[in-house]
Short mmCIF file of C-alpha atoms and ligand atoms in Angstrom, two decimals:
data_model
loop_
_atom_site.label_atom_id
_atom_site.label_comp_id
_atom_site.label_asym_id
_atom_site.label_seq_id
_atom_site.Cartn_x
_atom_site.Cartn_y
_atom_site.Cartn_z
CA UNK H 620 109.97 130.31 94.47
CA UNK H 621 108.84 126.99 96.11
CA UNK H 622 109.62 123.79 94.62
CA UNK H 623 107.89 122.30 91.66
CA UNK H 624 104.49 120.26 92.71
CA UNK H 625 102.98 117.31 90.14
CA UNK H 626 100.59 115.04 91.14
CA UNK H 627 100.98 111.45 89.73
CA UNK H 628 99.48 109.07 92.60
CA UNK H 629 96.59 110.36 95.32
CA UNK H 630 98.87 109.95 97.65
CA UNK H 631 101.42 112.82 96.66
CA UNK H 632 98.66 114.78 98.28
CA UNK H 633 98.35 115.26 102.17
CA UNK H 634 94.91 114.84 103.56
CA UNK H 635 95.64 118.70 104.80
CA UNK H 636 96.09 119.18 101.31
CA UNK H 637 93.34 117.19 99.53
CA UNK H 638 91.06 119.42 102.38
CA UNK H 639 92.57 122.81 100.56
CA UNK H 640 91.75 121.72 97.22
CA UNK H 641 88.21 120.92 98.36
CA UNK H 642 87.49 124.22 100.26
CA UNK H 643 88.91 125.95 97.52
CA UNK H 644 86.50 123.83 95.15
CA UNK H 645 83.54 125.21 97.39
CA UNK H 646 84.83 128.77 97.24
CA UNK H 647 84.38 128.40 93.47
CA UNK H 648 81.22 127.19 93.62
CA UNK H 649 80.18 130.14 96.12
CA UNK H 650 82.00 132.84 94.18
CA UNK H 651 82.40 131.59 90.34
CA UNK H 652 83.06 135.67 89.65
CA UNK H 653 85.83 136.43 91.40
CA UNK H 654 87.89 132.71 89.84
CA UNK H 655 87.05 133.91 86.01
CA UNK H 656 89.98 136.11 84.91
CA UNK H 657 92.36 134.31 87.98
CA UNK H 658 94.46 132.67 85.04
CA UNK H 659 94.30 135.00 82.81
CA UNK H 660 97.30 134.47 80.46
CA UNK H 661 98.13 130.91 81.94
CA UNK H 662 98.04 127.73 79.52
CA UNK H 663 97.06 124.54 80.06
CA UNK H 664 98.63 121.45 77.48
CA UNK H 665 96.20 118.99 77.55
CA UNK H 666 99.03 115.38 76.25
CA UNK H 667 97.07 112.89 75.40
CA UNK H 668 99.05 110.03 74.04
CA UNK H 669 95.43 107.86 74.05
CA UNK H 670 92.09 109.44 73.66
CA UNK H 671 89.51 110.11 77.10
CA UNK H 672 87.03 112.66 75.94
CA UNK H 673 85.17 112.80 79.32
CA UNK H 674 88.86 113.53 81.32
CA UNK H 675 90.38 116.32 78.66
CA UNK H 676 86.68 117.91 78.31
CA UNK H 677 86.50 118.12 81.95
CA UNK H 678 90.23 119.73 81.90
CA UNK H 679 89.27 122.21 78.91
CA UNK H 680 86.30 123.28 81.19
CA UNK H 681 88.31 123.81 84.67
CA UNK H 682 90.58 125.39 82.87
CA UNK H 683 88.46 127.80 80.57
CA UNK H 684 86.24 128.49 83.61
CA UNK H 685 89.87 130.09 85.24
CA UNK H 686 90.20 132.48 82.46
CA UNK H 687 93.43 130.07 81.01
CA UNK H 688 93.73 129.02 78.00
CA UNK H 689 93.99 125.21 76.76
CA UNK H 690 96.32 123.75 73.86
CA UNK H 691 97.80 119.93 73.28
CA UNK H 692 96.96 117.12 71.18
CA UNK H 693 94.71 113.71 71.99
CA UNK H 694 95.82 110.73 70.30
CA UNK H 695 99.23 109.73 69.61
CA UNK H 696 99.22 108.82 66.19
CA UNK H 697 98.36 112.38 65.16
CA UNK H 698 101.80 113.45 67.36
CA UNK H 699 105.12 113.62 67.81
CA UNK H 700 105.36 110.34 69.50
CA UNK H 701 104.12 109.02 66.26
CA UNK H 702 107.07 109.90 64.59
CA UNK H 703 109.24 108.00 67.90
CA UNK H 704 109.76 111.06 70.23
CA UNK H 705 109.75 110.18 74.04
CA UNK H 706 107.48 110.95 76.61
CA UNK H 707 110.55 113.46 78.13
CA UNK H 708 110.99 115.17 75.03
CA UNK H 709 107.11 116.12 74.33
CA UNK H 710 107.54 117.00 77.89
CA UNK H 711 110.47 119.23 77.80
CA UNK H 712 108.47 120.75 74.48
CA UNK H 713 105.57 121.50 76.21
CA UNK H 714 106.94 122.73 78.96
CA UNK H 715 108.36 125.73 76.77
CA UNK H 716 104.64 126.36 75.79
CA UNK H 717 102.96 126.06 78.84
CA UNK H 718 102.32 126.42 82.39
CA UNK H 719 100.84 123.31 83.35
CA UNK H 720 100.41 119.91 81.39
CA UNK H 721 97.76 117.62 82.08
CA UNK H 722 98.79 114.18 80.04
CA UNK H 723 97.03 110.74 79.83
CA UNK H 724 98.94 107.48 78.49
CA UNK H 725 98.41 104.09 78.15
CA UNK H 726 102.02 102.85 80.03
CA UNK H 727 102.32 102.90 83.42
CA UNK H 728 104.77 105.53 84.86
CA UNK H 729 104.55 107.42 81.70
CA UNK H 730 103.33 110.55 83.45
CA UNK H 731 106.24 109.68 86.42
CA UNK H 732 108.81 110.51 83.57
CA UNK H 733 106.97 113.31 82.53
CA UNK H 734 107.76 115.09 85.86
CA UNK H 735 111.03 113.92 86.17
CA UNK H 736 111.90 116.08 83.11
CA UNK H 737 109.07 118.60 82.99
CA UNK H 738 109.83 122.53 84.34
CA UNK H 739 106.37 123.06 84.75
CA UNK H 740 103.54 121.05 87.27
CA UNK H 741 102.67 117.66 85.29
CA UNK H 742 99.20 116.41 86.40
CA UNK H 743 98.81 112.31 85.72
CA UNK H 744 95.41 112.13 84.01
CA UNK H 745 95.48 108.73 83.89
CA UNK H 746 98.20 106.09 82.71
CA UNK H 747 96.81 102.81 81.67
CA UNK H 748 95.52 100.46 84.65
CA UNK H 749 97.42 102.52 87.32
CA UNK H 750 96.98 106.10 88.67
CA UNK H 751 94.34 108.38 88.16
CA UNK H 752 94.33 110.40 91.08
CA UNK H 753 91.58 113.84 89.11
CA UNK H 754 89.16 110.69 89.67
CA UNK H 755 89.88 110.39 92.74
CA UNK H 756 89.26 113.52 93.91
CA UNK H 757 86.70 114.10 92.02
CA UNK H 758 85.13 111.27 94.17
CA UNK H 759 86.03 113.09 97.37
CA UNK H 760 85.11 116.42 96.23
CA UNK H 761 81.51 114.29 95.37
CA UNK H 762 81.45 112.78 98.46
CA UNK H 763 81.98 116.08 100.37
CA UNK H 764 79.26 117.95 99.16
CA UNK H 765 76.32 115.11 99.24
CA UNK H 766 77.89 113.59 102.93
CA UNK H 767 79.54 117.11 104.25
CA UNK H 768 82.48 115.38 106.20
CA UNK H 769 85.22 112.38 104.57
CA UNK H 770 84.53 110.64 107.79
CA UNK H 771 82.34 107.83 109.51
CA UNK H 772 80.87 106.36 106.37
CA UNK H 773 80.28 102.67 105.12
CA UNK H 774 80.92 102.67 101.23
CA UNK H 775 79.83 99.91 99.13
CA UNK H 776 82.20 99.07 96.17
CA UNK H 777 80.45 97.43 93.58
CA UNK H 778 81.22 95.53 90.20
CA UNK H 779 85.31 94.99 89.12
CA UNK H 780 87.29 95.47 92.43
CA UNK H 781 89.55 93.17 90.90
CA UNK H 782 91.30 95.23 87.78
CA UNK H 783 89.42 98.95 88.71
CA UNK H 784 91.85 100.96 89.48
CA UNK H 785 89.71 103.86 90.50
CA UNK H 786 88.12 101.72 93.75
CA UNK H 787 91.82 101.21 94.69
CA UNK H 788 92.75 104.23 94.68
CA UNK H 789 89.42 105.53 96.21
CA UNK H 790 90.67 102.91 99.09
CA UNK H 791 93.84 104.39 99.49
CA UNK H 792 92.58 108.02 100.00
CA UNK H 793 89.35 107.36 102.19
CA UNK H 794 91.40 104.63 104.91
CA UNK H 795 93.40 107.93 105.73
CA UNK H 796 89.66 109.20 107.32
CA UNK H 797 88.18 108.34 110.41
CA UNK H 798 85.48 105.12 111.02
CA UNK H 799 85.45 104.60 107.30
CA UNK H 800 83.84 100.83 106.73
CA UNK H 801 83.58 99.17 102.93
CA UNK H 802 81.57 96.32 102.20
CA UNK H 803 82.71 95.30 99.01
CA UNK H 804 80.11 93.73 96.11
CA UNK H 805 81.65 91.69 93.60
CA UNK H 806 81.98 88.13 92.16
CA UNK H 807 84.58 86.21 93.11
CA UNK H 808 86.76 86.44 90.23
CA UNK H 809 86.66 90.37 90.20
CA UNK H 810 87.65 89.94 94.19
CA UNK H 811 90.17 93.16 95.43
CA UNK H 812 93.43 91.75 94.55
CA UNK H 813 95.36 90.56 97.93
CA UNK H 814 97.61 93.58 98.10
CA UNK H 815 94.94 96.24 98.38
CA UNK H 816 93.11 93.53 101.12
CA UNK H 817 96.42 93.88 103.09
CA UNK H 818 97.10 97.19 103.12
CA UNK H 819 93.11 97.49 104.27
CA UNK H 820 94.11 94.75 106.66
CA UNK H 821 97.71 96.15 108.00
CA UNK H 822 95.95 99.88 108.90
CA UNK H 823 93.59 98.12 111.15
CA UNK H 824 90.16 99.24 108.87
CA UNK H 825 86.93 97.28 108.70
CA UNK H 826 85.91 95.50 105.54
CA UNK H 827 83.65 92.61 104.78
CA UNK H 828 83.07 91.25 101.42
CA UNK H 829 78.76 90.58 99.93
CA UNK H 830 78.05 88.53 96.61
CA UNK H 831 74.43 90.28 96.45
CA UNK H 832 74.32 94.00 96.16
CA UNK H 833 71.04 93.84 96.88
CA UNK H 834 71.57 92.36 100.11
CA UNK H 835 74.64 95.27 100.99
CA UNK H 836 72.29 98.24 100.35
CA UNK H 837 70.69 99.13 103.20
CA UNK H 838 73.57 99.79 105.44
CA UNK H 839 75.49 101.83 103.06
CA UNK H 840 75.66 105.75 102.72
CA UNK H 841 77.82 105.23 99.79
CA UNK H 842 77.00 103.22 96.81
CA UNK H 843 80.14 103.19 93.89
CA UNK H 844 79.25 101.61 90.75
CA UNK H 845 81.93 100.64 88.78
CA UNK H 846 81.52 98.90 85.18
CA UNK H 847 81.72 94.29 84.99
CA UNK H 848 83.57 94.52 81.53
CA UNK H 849 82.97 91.31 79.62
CA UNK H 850 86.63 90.49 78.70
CA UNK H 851 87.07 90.31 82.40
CA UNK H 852 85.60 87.08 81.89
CA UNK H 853 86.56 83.27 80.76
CA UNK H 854 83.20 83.25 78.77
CA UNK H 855 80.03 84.62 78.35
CA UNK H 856 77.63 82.32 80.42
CA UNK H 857 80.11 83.62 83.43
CA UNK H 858 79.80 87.06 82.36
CA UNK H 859 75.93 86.82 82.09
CA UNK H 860 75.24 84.70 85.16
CA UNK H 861 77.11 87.18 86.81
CA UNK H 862 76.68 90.20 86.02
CA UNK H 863 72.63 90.71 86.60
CA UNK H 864 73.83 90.71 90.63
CA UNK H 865 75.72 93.77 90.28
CA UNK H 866 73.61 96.01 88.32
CA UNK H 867 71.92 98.50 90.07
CA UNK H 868 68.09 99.09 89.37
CA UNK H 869 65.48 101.46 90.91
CA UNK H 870 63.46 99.42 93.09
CA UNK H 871 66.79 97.89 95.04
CA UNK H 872 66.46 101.38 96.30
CA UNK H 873 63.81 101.07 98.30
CA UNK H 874 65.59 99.52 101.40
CA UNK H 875 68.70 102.17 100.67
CA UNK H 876 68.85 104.83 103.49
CA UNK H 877 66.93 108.33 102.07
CA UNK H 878 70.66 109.81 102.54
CA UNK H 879 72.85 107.06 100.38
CA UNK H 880 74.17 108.13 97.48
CA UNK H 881 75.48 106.41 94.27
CA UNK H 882 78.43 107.27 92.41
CA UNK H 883 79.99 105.97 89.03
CA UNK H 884 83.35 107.06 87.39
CA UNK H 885 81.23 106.88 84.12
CA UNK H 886 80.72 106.16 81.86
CA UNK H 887 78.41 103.65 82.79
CA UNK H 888 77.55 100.54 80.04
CA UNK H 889 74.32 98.96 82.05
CA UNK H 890 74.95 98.80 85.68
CA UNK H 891 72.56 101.34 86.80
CA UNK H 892 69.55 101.29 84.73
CA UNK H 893 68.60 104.38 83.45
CA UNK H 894 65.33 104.86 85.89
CA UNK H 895 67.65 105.24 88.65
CA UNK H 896 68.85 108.47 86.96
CA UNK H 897 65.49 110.49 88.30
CA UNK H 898 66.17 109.29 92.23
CA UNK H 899 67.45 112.24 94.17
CA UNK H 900 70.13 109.52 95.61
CA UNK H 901 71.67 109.17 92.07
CA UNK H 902 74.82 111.64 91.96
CA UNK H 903 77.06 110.71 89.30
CA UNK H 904 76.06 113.30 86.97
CA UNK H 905 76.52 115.28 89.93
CA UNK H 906 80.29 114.49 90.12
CA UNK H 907 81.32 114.95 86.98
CA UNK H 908 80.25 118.42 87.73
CA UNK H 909 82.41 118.11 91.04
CA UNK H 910 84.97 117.02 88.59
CA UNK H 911 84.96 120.60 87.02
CA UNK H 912 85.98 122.32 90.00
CA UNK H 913 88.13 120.06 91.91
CA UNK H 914 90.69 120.43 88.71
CA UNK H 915 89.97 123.79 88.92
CA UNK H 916 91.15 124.08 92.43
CA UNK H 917 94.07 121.84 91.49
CA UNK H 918 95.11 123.60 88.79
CA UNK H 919 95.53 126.96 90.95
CA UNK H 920 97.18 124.96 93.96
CA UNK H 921 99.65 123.67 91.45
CA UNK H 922 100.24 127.31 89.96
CA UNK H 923 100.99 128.22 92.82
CA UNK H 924 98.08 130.49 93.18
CA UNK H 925 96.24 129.47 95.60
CA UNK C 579 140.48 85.93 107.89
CA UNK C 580 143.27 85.48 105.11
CA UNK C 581 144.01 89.25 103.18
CA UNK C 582 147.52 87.66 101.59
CA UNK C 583 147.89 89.13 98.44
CA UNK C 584 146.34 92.29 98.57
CA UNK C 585 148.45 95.40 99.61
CA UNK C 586 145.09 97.74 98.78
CA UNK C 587 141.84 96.78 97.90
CA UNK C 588 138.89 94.70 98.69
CA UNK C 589 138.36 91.07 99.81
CA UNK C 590 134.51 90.02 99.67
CA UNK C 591 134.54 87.38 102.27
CA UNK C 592 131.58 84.79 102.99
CA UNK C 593 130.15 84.23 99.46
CA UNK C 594 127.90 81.27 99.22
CA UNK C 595 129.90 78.44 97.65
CA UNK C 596 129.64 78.00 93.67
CA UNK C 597 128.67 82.09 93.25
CA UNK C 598 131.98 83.62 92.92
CA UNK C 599 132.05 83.86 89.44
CA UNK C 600 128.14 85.20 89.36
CA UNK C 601 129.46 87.86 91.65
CA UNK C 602 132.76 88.66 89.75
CA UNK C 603 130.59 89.24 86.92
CA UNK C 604 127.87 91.43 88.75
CA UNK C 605 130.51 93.96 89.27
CA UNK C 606 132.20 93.90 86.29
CA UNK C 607 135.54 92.46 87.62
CA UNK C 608 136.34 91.69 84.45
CA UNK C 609 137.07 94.74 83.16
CA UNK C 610 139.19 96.20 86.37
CA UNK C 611 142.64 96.77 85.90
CA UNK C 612 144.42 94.81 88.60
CA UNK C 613 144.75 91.85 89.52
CA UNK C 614 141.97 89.71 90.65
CA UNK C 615 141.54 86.26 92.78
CA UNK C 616 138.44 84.35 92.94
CA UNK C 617 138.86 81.45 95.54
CA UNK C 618 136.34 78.56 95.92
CA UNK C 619 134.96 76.22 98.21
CA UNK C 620 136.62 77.38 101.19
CA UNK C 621 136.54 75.63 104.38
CA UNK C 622 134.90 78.06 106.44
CA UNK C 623 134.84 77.22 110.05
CA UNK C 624 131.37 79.36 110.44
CA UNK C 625 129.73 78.61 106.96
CA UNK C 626 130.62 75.61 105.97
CA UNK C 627 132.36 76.55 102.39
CA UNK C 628 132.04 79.35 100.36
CA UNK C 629 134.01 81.56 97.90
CA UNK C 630 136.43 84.23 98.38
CA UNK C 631 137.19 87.22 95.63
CA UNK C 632 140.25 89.29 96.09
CA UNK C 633 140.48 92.43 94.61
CA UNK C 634 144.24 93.82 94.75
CA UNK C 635 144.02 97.84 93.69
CA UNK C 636 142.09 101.00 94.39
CA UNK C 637 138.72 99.65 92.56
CA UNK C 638 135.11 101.30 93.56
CA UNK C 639 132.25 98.15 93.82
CA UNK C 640 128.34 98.63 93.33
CA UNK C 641 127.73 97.83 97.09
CA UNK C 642 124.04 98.28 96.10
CA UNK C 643 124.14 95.49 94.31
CA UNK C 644 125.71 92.92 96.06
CA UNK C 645 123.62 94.12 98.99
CA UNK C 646 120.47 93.25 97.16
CA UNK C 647 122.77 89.85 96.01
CA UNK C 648 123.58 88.56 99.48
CA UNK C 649 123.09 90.24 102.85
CA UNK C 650 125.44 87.96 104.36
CA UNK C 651 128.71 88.67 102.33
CA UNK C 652 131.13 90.57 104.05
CA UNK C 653 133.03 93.42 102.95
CA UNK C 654 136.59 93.81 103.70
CA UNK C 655 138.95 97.15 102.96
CA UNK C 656 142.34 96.84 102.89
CA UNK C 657 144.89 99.52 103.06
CA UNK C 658 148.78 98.41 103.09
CA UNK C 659 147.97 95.19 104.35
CA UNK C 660 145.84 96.20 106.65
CA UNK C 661 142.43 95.88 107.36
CA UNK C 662 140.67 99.28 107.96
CA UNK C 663 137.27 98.67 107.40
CA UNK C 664 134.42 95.93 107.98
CA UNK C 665 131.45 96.73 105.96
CA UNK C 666 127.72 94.54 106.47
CA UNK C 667 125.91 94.94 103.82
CA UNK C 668 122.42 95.75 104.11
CA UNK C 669 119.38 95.57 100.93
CA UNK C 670 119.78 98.70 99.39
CA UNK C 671 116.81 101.21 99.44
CA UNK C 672 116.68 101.86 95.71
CA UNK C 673 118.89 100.00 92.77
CA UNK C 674 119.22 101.68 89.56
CA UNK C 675 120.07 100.21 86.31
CA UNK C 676 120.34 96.86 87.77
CA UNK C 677 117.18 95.27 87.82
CA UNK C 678 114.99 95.23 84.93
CA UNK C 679 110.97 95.67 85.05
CA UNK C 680 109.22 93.30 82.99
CA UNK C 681 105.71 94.49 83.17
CA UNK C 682 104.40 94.60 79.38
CA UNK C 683 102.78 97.55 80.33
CA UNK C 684 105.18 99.77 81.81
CA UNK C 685 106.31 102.82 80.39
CA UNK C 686 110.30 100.92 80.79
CA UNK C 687 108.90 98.50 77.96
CA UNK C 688 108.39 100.99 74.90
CA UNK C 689 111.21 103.55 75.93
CA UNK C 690 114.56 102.07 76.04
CA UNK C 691 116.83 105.16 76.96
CA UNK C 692 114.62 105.44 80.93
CA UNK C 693 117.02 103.75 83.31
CA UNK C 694 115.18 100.98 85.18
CA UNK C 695 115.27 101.87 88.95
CA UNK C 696 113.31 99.88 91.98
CA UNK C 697 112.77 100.60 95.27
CA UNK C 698 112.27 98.64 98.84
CA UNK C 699 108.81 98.42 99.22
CA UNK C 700 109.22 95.19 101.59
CA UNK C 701 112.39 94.66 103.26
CA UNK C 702 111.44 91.48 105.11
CA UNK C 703 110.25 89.67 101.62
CA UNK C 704 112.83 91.67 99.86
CA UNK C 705 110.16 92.83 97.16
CA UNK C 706 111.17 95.75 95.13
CA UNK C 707 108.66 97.79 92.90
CA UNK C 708 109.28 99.50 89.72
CA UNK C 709 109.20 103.25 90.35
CA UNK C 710 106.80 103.55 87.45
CA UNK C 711 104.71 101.23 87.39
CA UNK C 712 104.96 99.42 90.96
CA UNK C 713 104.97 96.17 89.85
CA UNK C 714 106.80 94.19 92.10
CA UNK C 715 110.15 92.80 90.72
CA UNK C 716 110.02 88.72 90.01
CA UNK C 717 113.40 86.59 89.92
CA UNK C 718 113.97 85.06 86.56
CA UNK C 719 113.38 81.24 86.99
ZN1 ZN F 1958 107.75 99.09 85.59
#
């Protein structure tokens, strides 16, 4: 029996391995049939200590669409942990129910303990402002199908680079590719914090920062949207002088090449007006869909399956 | 350098001046069973001064965490009066229970029974990060 496999940060994964999961991920998509029963008998415990219907909807589906079955609980007040249990104990509980746990929570490192203790694979689904690596590749599963190779791309970050965590760790996976460039779209006070623009810096990869996203379009073939939250901000003339530059509408893309597309984590508030939803370029509906399979094809890798 | 004293044990040589008794502390000297020396301001001919402890029995020391104290203390086994080993310490790669993490929003902040640990993430700026959270440890002003 091989050794015990979580994944907590993006970068537990090899890029060798992040390719399986996505190949796998297309062999679903070619040949839903023959995936249907595959975990027949297998459970999934969805923990979730704070509530994310989008994330434990898309981990019901993946794992339904296996055959599995899905238990667990989504809030903590209605738990254990409401009553003062620790994060090992639910996990050392759960573990004796199931075969894989898929847990959100708002501290940091939460899910980090959770493997430590767990006897089953513990999947992070997200722990407050720090790891959610399902989004990740959910964004390179996304990125795969519309651009066919992880390689050679400009990607334009747009919005909070400053706090979101899923740009960071989009960074951290894409800089392991080949001629990846980012131009990166935000006000000043949502700049990339100076650790992220060192690591960028220290593995030699090219970056240039644009106040306009207007102005950034054109040369991109990727476009991620990610939400200007108004308690970012000192006060609301800041947060409304500001935040009409980084909103996304139809007409800005004209001068976008016919190939660019744009992604959002979602859910979105109003950074890409809703007419931008009929453009062909527009694919994050897309990846939530993309988020289906590639936790399907994590799921199996982590059972050991495949 | 001066072992007198000690038959078996450990002399921590090269301590800056005026943190002997942080450093007796650190390891818990207090609550070893044999007899212990802390010497101060010595005229050192390298250094300039700085303190001395001598430990005179078959006690184990945290390493670790004078490592991550001072780099430059030196490490001194004695076995009947002799000196048989020199050890230079180097910052130690993780420390556990010794540091504490004081990001508000680490999982270390709402359960008290995890044991904080770090880890090197930057040995030239000596910058540890929690191994939950990776926030990067701050001294305490
Ligand atoms: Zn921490």
């Amino acid at each position: 029996m091989s050794e015990l496999r979580h994944l907590i940060n993006i970068t537990d994964l090899s890029v060798d391995e992040i390719d399986h999961l996505i190949s796998i991920a297309d062999d679903i998509i070619d040949n839903p049939e023959a995936y249907q029963e595959i975990c027949r008998h297998k459970k999934l415990a969805t923990l979730f200590f704070e509530p994310s219907t989008r994330t434990r909807l898309s981990f019901t589906a993946a794992m339904m669409e296996l055959g599995g079955n899905v238990l667990g609980f989504d809030q903590a007040a209605s738990s254990s942990t409401a009553k003062g249990e620790s994060v090992s104990d639910t996990i050392v509980m759960a573990s004796c129910y199931a075969d894989i746990i898929a847990m959100r929570h708002p501290k940091e490192g939460a899910p980090f303990v959770a493997a430590r203790h767990a006897g089953v694979p513990v999947i992070n689904a997200g722990d407050g402002g720090h790891f959610h690596p399902t989004q990740t590749l959910t964004d390179l599963m996304t990125i795969h199908r519309k651009k066919g190779d992880l390689g050679n791309l400009t990607i334009g970050l747009c919005g909070d680079l400053k706090f979101g965590r899923t740009v960071h760790s989009l960074i951290e996976a894409m800089i392991r590719y080949k001629g990846i460039r980012f131009v990166m779209i935000s006000p000043v006070e949502l700049d990339l914090p100076s650790y992220v623009q060192e690591k960028l810096n220290a593995e030699g990869v090219e970056w240039k920062v644009v106040r306009n996203l207007e102005e950034a379009i054109p040369e991109l073939d990727v476009l991620y949207m990610t939400r200007v939250q108004k308690e970012r901000f000192f006060n609301e003339e800041d947060y409304i002088r500001l935040k009409d530059s980084f909103i996304l509408r139809r007409r800005m893309l004209d001068s976008a090449k016919d190939d660019m597309i744009v992604m959002h984590p979602l859910p979105r508030v109003n950074e890409i007006s809703v007419d931008v939803d009929d453009d062909p370029r527009a694919a994050y509906f897309y990846q939530a869909l993309m988020g289906k399979y590639i936790r399907m094809a994590l799921i199996l890798f982590l059972l050991g399956i495949r | 350098m001066n072992i007198d004293g000690v038959s078996t044990g450990i002399v921590l040589d090269h301590i800056q001046a005026g943190c002997g008794w942080e450093i007796y502390n650190l390891l818990g000297l207090d609550k070893v069973d044999c007899t212990v020396a802390i010497i101060q301001r010595v005229q050192s001919a390298k250094y300039g001064r700085k303190d001395i402890i001598k430990i005179d029995g078959d006690v184990d020391i945290d390493l670790d965490i004078l490592g991550y104290f001072d780099t430059k203390i030196t490490v001194n086994m004695i076995k009947d009066r002799e000196l048989v080993r020199k050890v230079h310490l180097k910052l130690p790669e993780t420390l556990t229970g010794v540091l504490e993490c004081r990001n508000p929003r680490c999982i270390t902040s709402v359960e008290q029974e995890i044991v904080h640990q770090f880890w090197l993430a930057d040995p030239e700026n000596k910058k540890y990060r929690c191994v939950y959270c990776d926030s990067v440890y701050k001294e305490k002003k």
